[in-house]
PDB file of C-alpha atoms in Angstrom:
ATOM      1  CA  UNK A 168       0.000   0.000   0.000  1.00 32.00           C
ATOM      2  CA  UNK A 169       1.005   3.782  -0.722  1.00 34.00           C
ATOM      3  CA  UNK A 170      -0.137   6.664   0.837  1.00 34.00           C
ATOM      4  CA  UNK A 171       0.085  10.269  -0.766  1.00 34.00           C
ATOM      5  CA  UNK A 172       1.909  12.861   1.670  1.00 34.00           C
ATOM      6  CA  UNK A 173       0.622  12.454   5.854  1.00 35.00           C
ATOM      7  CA  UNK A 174      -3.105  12.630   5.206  1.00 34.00           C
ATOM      8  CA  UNK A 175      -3.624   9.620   7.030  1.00 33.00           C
ATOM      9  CA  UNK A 176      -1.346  10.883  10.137  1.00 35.00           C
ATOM     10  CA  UNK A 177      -2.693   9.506  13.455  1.00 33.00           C
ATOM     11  CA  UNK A 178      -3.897  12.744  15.394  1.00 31.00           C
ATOM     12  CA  UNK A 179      -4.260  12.214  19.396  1.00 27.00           C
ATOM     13  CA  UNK A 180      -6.264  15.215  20.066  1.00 27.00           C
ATOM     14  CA  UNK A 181      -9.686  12.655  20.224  1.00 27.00           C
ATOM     15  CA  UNK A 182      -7.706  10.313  22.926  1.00 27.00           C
ATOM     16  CA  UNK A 183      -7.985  13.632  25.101  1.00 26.00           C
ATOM     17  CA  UNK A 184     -11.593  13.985  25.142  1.00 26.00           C
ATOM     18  CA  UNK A 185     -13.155  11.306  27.217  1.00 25.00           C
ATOM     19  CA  UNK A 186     -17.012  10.613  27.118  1.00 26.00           C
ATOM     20  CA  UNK A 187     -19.381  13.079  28.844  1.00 27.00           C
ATOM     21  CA  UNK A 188     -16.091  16.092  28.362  1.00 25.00           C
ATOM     22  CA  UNK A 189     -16.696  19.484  26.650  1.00 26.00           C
ATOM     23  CA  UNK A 190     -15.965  19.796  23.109  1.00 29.00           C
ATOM     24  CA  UNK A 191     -14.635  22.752  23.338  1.00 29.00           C
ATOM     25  CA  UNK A 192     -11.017  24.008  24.366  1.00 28.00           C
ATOM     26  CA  UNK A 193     -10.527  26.411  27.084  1.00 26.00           C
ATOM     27  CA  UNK A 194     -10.281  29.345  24.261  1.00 28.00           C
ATOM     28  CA  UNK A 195     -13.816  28.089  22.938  1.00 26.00           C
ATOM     29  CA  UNK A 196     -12.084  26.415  19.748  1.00 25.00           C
ATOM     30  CA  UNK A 197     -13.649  23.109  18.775  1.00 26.00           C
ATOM     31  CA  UNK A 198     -11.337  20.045  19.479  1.00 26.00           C
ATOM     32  CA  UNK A 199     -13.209  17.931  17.613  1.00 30.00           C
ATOM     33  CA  UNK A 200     -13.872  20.349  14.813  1.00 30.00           C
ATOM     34  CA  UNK A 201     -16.498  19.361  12.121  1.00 32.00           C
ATOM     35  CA  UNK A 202     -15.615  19.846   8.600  1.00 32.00           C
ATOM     36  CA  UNK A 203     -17.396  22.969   6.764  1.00 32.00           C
ATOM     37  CA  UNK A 204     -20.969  22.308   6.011  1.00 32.00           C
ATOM     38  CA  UNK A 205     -21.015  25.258   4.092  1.00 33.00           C
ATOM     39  CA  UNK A 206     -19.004  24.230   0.559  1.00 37.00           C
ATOM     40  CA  UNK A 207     -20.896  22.706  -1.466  1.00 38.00           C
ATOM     41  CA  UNK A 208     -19.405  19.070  -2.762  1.00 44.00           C
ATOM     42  CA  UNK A 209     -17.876  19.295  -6.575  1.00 48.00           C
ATOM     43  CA  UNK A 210     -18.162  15.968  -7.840  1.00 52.00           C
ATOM     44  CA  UNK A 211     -20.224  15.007 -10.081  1.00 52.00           C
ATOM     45  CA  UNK A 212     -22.513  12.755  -8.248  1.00 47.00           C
ATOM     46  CA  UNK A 213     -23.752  15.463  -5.489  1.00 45.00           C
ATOM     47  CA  UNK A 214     -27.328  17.109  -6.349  1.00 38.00           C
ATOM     48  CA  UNK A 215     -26.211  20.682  -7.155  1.00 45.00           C
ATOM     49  CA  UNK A 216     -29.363  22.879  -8.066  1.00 44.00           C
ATOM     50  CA  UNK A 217     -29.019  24.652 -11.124  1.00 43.00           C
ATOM     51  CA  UNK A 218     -28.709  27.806  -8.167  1.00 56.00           C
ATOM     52  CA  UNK A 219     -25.624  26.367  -7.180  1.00 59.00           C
ATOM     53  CA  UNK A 220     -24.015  28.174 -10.162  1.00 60.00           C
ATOM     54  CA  UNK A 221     -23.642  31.185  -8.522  1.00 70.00           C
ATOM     55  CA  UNK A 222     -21.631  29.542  -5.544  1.00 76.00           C
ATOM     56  CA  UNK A 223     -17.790  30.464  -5.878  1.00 77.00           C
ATOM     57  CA  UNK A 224     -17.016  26.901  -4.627  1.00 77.00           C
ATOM     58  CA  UNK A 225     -18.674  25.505  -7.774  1.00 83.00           C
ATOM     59  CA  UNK A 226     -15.364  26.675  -9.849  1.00 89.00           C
ATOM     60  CA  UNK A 227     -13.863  23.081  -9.880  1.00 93.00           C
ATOM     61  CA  UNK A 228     -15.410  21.904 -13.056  1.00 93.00           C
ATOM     62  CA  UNK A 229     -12.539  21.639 -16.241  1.00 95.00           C
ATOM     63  CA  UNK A 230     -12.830  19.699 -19.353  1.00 96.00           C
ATOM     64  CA  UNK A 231      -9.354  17.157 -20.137  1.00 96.00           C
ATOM     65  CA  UNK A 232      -8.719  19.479 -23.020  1.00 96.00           C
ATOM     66  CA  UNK A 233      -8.037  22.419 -20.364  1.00 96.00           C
ATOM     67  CA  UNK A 234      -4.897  20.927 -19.209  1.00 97.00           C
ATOM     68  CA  UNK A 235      -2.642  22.480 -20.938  1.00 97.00           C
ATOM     69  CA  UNK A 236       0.457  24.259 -19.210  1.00 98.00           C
ATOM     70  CA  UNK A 237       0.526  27.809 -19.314  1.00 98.00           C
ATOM     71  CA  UNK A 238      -3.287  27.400 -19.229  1.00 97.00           C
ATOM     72  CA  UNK A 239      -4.857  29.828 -16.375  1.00 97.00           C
ATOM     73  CA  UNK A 240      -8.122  29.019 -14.682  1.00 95.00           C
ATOM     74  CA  UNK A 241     -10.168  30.171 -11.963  1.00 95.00           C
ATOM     75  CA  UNK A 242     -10.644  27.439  -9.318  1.00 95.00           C
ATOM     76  CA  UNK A 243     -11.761  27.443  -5.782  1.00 94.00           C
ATOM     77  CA  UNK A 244      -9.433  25.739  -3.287  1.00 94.00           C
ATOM     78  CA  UNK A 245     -11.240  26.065   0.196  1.00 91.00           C
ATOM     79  CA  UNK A 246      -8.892  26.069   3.712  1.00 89.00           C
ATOM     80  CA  UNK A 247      -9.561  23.349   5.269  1.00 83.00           C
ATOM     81  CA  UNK A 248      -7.728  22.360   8.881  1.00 83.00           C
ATOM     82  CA  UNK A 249      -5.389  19.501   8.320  1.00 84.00           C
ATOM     83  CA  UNK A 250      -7.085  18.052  11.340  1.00 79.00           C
ATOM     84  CA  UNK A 251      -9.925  17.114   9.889  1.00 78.00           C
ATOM     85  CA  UNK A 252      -9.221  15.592   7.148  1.00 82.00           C
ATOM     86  CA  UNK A 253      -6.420  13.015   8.655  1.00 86.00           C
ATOM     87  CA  UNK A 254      -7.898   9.503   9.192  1.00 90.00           C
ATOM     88  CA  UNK A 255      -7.761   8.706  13.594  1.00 89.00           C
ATOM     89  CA  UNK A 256      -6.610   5.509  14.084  1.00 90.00           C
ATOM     90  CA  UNK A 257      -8.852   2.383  13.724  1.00 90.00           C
ATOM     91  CA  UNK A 258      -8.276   1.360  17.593  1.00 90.00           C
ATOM     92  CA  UNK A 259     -10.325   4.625  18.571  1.00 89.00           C
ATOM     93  CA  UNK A 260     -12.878   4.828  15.967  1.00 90.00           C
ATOM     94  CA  UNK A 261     -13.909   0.743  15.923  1.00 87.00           C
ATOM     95  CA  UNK A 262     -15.109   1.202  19.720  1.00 90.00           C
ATOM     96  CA  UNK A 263     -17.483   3.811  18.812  1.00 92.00           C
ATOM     97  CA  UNK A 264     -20.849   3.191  17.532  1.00 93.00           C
ATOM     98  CA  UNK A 265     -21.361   4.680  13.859  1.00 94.00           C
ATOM     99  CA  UNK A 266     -25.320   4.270  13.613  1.00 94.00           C
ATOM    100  CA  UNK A 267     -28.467   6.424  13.447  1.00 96.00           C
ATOM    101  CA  UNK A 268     -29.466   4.309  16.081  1.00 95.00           C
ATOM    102  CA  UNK A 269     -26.805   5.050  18.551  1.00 95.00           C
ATOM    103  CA  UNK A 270     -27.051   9.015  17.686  1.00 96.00           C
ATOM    104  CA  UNK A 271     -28.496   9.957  21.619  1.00 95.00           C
ATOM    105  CA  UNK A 272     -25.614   8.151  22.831  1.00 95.00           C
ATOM    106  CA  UNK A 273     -23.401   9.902  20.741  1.00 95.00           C
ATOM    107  CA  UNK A 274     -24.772  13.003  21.598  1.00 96.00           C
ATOM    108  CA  UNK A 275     -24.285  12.752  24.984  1.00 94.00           C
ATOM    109  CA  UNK A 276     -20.329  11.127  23.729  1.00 93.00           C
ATOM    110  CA  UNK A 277     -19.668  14.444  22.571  1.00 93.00           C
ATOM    111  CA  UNK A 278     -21.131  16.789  24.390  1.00 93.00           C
ATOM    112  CA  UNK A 279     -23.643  18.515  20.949  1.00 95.00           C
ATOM    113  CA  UNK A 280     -27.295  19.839  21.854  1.00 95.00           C
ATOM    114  CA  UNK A 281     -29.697  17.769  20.013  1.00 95.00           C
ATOM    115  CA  UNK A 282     -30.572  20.493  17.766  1.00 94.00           C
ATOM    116  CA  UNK A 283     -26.545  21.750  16.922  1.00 95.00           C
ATOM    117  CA  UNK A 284     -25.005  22.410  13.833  1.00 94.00           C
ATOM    118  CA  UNK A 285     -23.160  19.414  14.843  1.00 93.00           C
ATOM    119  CA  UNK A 286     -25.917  17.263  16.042  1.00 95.00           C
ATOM    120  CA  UNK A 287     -27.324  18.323  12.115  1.00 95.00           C
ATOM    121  CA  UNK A 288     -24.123  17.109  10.439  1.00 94.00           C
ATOM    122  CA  UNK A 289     -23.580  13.987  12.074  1.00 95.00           C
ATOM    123  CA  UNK A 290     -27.368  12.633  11.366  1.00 96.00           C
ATOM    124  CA  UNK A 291     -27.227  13.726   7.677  1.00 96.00           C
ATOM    125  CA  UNK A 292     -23.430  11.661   7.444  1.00 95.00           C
ATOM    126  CA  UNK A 293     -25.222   8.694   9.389  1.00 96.00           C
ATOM    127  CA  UNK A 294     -28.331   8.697   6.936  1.00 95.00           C
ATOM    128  CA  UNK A 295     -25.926   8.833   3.840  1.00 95.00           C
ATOM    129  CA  UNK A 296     -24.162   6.242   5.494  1.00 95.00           C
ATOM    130  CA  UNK A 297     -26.397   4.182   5.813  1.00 94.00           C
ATOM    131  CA  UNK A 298     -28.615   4.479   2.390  1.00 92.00           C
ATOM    132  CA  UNK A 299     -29.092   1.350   0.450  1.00 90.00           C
ATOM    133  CA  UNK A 300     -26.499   0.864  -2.979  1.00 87.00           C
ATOM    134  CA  UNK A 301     -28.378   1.607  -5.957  1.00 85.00           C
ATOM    135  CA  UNK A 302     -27.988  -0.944  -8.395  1.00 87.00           C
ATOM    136  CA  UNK A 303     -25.157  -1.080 -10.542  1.00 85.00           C
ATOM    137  CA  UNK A 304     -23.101   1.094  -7.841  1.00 86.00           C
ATOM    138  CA  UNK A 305     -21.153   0.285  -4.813  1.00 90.00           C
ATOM    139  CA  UNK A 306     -20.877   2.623  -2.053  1.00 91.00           C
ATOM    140  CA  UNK A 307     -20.141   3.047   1.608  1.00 92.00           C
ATOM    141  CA  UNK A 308     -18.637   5.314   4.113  1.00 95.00           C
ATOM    142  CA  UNK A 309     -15.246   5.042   5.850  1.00 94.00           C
ATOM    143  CA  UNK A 310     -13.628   5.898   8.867  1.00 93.00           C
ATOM    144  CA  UNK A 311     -10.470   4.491   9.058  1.00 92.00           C
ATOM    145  CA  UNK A 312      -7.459   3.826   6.521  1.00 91.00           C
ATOM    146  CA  UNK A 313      -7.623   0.354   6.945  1.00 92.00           C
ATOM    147  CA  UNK A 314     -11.567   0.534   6.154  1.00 92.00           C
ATOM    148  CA  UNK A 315     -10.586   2.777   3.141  1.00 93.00           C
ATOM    149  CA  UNK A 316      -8.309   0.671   1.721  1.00 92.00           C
ATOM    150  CA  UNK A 317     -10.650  -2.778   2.310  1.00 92.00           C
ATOM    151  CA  UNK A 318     -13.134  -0.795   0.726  1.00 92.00           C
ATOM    152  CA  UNK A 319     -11.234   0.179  -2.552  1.00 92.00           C
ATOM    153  CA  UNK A 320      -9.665  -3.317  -2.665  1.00 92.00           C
ATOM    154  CA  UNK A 321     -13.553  -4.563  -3.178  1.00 89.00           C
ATOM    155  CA  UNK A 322     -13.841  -2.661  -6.042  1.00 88.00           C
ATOM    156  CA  UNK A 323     -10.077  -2.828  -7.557  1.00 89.00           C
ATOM    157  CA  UNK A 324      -9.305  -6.294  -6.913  1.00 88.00           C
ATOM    158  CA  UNK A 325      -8.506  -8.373  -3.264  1.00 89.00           C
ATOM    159  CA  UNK A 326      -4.895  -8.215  -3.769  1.00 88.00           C
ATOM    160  CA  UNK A 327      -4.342  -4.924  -5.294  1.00 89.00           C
ATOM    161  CA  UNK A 328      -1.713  -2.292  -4.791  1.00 91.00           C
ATOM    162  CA  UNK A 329      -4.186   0.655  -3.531  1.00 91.00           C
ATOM    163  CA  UNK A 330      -2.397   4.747  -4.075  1.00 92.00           C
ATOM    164  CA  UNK A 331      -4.879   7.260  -2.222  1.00 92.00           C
ATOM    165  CA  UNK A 332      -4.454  10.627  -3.837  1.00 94.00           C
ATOM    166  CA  UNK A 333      -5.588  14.123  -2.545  1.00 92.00           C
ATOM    167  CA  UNK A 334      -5.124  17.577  -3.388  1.00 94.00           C
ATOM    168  CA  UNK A 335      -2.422  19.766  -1.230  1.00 92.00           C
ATOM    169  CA  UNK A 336      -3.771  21.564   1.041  1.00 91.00           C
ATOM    170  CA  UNK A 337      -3.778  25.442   0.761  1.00 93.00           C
ATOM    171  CA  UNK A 338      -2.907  27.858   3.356  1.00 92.00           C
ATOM    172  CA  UNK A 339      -5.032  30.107   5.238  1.00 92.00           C
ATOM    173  CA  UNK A 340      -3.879  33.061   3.564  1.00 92.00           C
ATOM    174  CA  UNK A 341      -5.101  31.493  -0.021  1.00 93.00           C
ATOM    175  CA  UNK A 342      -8.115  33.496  -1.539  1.00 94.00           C
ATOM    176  CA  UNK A 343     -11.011  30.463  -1.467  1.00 93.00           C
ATOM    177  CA  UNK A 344     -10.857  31.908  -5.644  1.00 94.00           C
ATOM    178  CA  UNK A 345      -8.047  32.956  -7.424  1.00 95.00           C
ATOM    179  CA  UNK A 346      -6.675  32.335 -11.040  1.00 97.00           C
ATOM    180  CA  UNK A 347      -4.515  29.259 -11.267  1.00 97.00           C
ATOM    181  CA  UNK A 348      -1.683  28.800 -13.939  1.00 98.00           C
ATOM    182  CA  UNK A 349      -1.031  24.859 -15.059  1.00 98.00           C
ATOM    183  CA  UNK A 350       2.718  24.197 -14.836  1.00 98.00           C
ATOM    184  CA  UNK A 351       2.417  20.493 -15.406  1.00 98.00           C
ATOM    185  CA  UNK A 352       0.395  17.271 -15.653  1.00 97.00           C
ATOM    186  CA  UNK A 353       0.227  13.724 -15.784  1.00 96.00           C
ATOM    187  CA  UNK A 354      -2.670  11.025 -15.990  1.00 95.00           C
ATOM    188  CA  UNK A 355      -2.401   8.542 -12.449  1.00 92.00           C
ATOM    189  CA  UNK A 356      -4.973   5.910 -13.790  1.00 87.00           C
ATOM    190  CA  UNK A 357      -7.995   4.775 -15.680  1.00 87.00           C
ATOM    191  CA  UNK A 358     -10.732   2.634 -15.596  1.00 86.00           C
ATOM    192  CA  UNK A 359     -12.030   1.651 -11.626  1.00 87.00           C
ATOM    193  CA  UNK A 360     -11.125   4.602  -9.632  1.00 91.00           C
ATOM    194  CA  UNK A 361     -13.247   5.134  -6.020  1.00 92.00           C
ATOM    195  CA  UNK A 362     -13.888   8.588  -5.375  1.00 92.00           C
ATOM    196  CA  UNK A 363     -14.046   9.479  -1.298  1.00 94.00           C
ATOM    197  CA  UNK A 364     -15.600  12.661   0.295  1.00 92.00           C
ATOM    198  CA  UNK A 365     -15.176  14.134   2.893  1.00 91.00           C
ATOM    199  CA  UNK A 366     -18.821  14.020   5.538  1.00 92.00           C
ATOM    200  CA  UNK A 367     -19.907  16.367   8.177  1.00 92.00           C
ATOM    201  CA  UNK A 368     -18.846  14.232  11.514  1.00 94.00           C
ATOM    202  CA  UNK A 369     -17.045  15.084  14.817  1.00 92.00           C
ATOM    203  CA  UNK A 370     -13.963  12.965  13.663  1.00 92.00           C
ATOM    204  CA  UNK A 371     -12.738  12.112   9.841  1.00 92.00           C
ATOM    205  CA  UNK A 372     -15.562  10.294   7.954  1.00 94.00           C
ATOM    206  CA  UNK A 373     -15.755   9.655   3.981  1.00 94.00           C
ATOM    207  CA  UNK A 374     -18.588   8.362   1.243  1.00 95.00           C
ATOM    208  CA  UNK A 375     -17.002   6.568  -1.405  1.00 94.00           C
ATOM    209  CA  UNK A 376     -18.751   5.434  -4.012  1.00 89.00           C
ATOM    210  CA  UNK A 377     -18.151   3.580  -7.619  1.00 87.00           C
ATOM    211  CA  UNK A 378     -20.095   2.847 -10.955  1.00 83.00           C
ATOM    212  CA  UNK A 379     -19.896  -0.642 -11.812  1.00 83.00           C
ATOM    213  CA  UNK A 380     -18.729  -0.991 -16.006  1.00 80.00           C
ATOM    214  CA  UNK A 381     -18.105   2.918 -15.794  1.00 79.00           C
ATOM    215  CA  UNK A 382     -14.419   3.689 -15.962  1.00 80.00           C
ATOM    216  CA  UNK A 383     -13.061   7.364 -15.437  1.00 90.00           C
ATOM    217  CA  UNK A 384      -9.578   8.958 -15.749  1.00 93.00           C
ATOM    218  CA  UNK A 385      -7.882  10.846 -12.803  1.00 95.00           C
ATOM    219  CA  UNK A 386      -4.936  13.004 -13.505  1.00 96.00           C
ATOM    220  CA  UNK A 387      -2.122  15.051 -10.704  1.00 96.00           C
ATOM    221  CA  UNK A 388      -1.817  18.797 -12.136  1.00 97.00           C
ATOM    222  CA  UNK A 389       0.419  21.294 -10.475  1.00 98.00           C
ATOM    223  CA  UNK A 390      -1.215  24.816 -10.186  1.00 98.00           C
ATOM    224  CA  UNK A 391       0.885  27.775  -9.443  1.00 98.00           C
ATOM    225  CA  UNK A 392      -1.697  30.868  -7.817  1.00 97.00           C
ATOM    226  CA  UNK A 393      -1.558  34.604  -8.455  1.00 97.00           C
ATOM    227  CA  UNK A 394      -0.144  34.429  -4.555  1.00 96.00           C
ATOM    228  CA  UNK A 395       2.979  32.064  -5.807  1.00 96.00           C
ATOM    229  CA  UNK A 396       1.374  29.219  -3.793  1.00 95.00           C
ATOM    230  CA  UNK A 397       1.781  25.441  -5.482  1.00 96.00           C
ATOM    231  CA  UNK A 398      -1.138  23.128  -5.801  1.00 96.00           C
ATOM    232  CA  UNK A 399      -0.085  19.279  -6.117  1.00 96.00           C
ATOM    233  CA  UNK A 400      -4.077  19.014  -7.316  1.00 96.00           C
ATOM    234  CA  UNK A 401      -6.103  15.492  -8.172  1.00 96.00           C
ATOM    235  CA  UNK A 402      -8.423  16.313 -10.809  1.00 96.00           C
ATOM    236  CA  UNK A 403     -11.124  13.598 -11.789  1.00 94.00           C
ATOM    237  CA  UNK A 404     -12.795  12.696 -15.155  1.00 94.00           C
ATOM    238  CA  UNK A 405     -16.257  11.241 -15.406  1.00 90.00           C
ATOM    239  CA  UNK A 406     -16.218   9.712 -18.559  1.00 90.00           C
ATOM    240  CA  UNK A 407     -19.559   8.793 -19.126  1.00 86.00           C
ATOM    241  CA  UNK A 408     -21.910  11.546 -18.077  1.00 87.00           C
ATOM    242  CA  UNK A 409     -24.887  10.025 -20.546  1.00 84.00           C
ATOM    243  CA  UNK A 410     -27.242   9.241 -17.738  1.00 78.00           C
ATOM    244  CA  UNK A 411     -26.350  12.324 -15.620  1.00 80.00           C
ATOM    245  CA  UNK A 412     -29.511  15.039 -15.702  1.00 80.00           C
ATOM    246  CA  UNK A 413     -29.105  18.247 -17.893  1.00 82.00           C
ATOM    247  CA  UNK A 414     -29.995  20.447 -14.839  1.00 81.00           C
ATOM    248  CA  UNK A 415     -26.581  19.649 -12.922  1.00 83.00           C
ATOM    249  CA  UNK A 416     -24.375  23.117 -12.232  1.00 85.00           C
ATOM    250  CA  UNK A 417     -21.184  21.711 -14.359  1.00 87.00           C
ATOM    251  CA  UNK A 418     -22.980  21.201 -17.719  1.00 88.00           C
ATOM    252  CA  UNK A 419     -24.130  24.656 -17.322  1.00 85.00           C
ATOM    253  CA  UNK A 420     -20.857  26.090 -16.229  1.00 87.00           C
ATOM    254  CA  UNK A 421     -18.839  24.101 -19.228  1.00 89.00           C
ATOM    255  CA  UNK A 422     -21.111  24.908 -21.872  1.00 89.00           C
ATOM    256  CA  UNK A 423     -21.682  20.709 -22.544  1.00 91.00           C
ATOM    257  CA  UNK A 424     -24.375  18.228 -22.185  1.00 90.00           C
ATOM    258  CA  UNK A 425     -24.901  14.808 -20.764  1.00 89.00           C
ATOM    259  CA  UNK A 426     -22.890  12.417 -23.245  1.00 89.00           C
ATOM    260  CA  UNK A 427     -21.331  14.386 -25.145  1.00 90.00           C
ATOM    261  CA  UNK A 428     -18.587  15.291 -23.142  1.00 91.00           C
ATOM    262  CA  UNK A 429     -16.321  13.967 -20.500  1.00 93.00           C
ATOM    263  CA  UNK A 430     -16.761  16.294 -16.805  1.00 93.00           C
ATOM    264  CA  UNK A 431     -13.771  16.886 -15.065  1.00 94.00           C
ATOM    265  CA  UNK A 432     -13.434  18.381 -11.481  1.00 94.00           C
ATOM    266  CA  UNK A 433     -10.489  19.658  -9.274  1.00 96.00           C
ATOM    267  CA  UNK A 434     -10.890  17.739  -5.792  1.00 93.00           C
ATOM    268  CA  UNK A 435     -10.115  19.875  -2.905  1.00 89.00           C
ATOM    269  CA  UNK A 436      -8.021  18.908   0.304  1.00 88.00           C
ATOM    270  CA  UNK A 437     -10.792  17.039   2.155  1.00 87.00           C
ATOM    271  CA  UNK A 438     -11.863  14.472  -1.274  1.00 91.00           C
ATOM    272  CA  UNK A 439      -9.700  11.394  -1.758  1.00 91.00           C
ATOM    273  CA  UNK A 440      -9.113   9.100  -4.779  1.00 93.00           C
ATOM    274  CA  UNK A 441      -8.022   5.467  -4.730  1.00 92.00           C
ATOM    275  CA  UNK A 442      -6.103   4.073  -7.405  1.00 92.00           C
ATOM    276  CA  UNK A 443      -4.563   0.563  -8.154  1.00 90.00           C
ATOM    277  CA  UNK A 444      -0.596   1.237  -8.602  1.00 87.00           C
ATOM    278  CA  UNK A 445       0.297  -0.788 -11.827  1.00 81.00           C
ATOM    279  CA  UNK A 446       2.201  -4.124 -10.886  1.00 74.00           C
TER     280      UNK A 446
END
């Protein structure tokens, strides 16, 4: 197994908060910090409202033929704290119950009032979680590397070599939108690639989800900002978009329609790819 960069860094802040303790630091900063619930997910699969145009955090979509070095584009890369985005280790999260079932108890584990932002964010993660697979599609949320990987190995093979890619994370002083200039590229994979995002939960949670018979590309492209700041980015290519509807934000914002066109996307710090590494 390889592992882009220290994404998947154990973090020991959780082992500090035992049940029943505030989640809150003395300074009033959350320790166990939920991601942003207010970006809106790029990829593809989400149900962006033709609305959704207008949000600046909808600048991810590209078309293959856009990389092209020298090539400047807008994109949004949201801050996002390394914290929550780093897998905790599977001895902590395995003892805690991850149901909708469980959610008073977990309420009370974490200290959130049953009518939170938090207390919101974790019940919508736990009823994603827990939907049914359509058919054709695999899909399932998890909360550990070792779950990750398990999880991609079902859909790339029980022995494979799994890579999981992510965009660089930005700094806080990076504009959420600035112009971006490509300075290189190269294509990681193609065919079975298992997309992961990143879910509203008081530790690191992820949906990942795959098409059976649909195969994609994913590429690395290195952005250089107006600021000077580097983007090691992982930008992902639907390749089949016939049975996507017409109404989705990044047919409108590429000028393209379902099927005739591959739709590309920029994944931000907290979205994760998983790709077999060529034997």
């Amino acid at each position: 197994m390889v592992f882009s960069d220290d994404i998947f860094s154990n973090n020991s802040s959780f082992w500090q908060l035992a049940a029943g303790a505030s989640a809150t630091s003395n300074g009033g900063v959350d320790v166990l910090r939920l991601p942003s619930m207010d970006h809106s997910s790029g990829h593809i699969g989400s149900a962006v409202s033709i609305d959704a145009i207008n949000d600046p955090t909808a600048k991810v979509f590209a078309l293959i033929k856009d990389l092209v070095v020298g090539k400047t584009m807008a994109i949004a890369f949201p801050y996002k704290d390394p914290t929550s985005v780093k897998f905790y280790p599977k001895e902590m999260t395995q003892r805690i119950p991850f149901s909708s079932s469980a959610v008073p108890q977990l309420l009370r584990f974490f200290s959130f009032a049953p009518d939170s932002k938090q207390a919101l964010g974790m019940r919508q993660t736990l009823a994603l979680c827990e939907q049914e697979s359509k058919p054709g599609e695999i899909r399932g949320c998890v909360t550990s590397v070792e779950s990750l990987v398990d999880f991609a190995r079902h859909v790339l093979g029980s022995d494979a070599d799994v890579e999981i890619l992510r965009s660089s994370l930005v700094s806080t002083s990076t504009p959420l939108i600035q112009n971006y200039t490509v300075l290189d590229f190269n294509e990681i994979a193609t065919g079975n690639i298992v997309p992961c995002h990143n879910q509203p939960y008081p530790y690191p949670v992820y949906h990942c989800h795959y098409q059976l018979g649909i195969d994609n590309k994913v590429f690395k492209v290195l952005l250089r900002g107006d600021n000077g700041e580097l983007v090691d980015s992982v930008f992902f290519c639907h390749m089949d978009t016939s049975k996507l509807t017409d109404d989705h934000v990044a047919f409108r914002l590429l000028g393209v329609k379902p099927g005739e066109s591959e739709v590309c996307h920029f994944f931000t710090a907290y979205d994760l790819a998983a790709v077999p590494i060529p034997k």
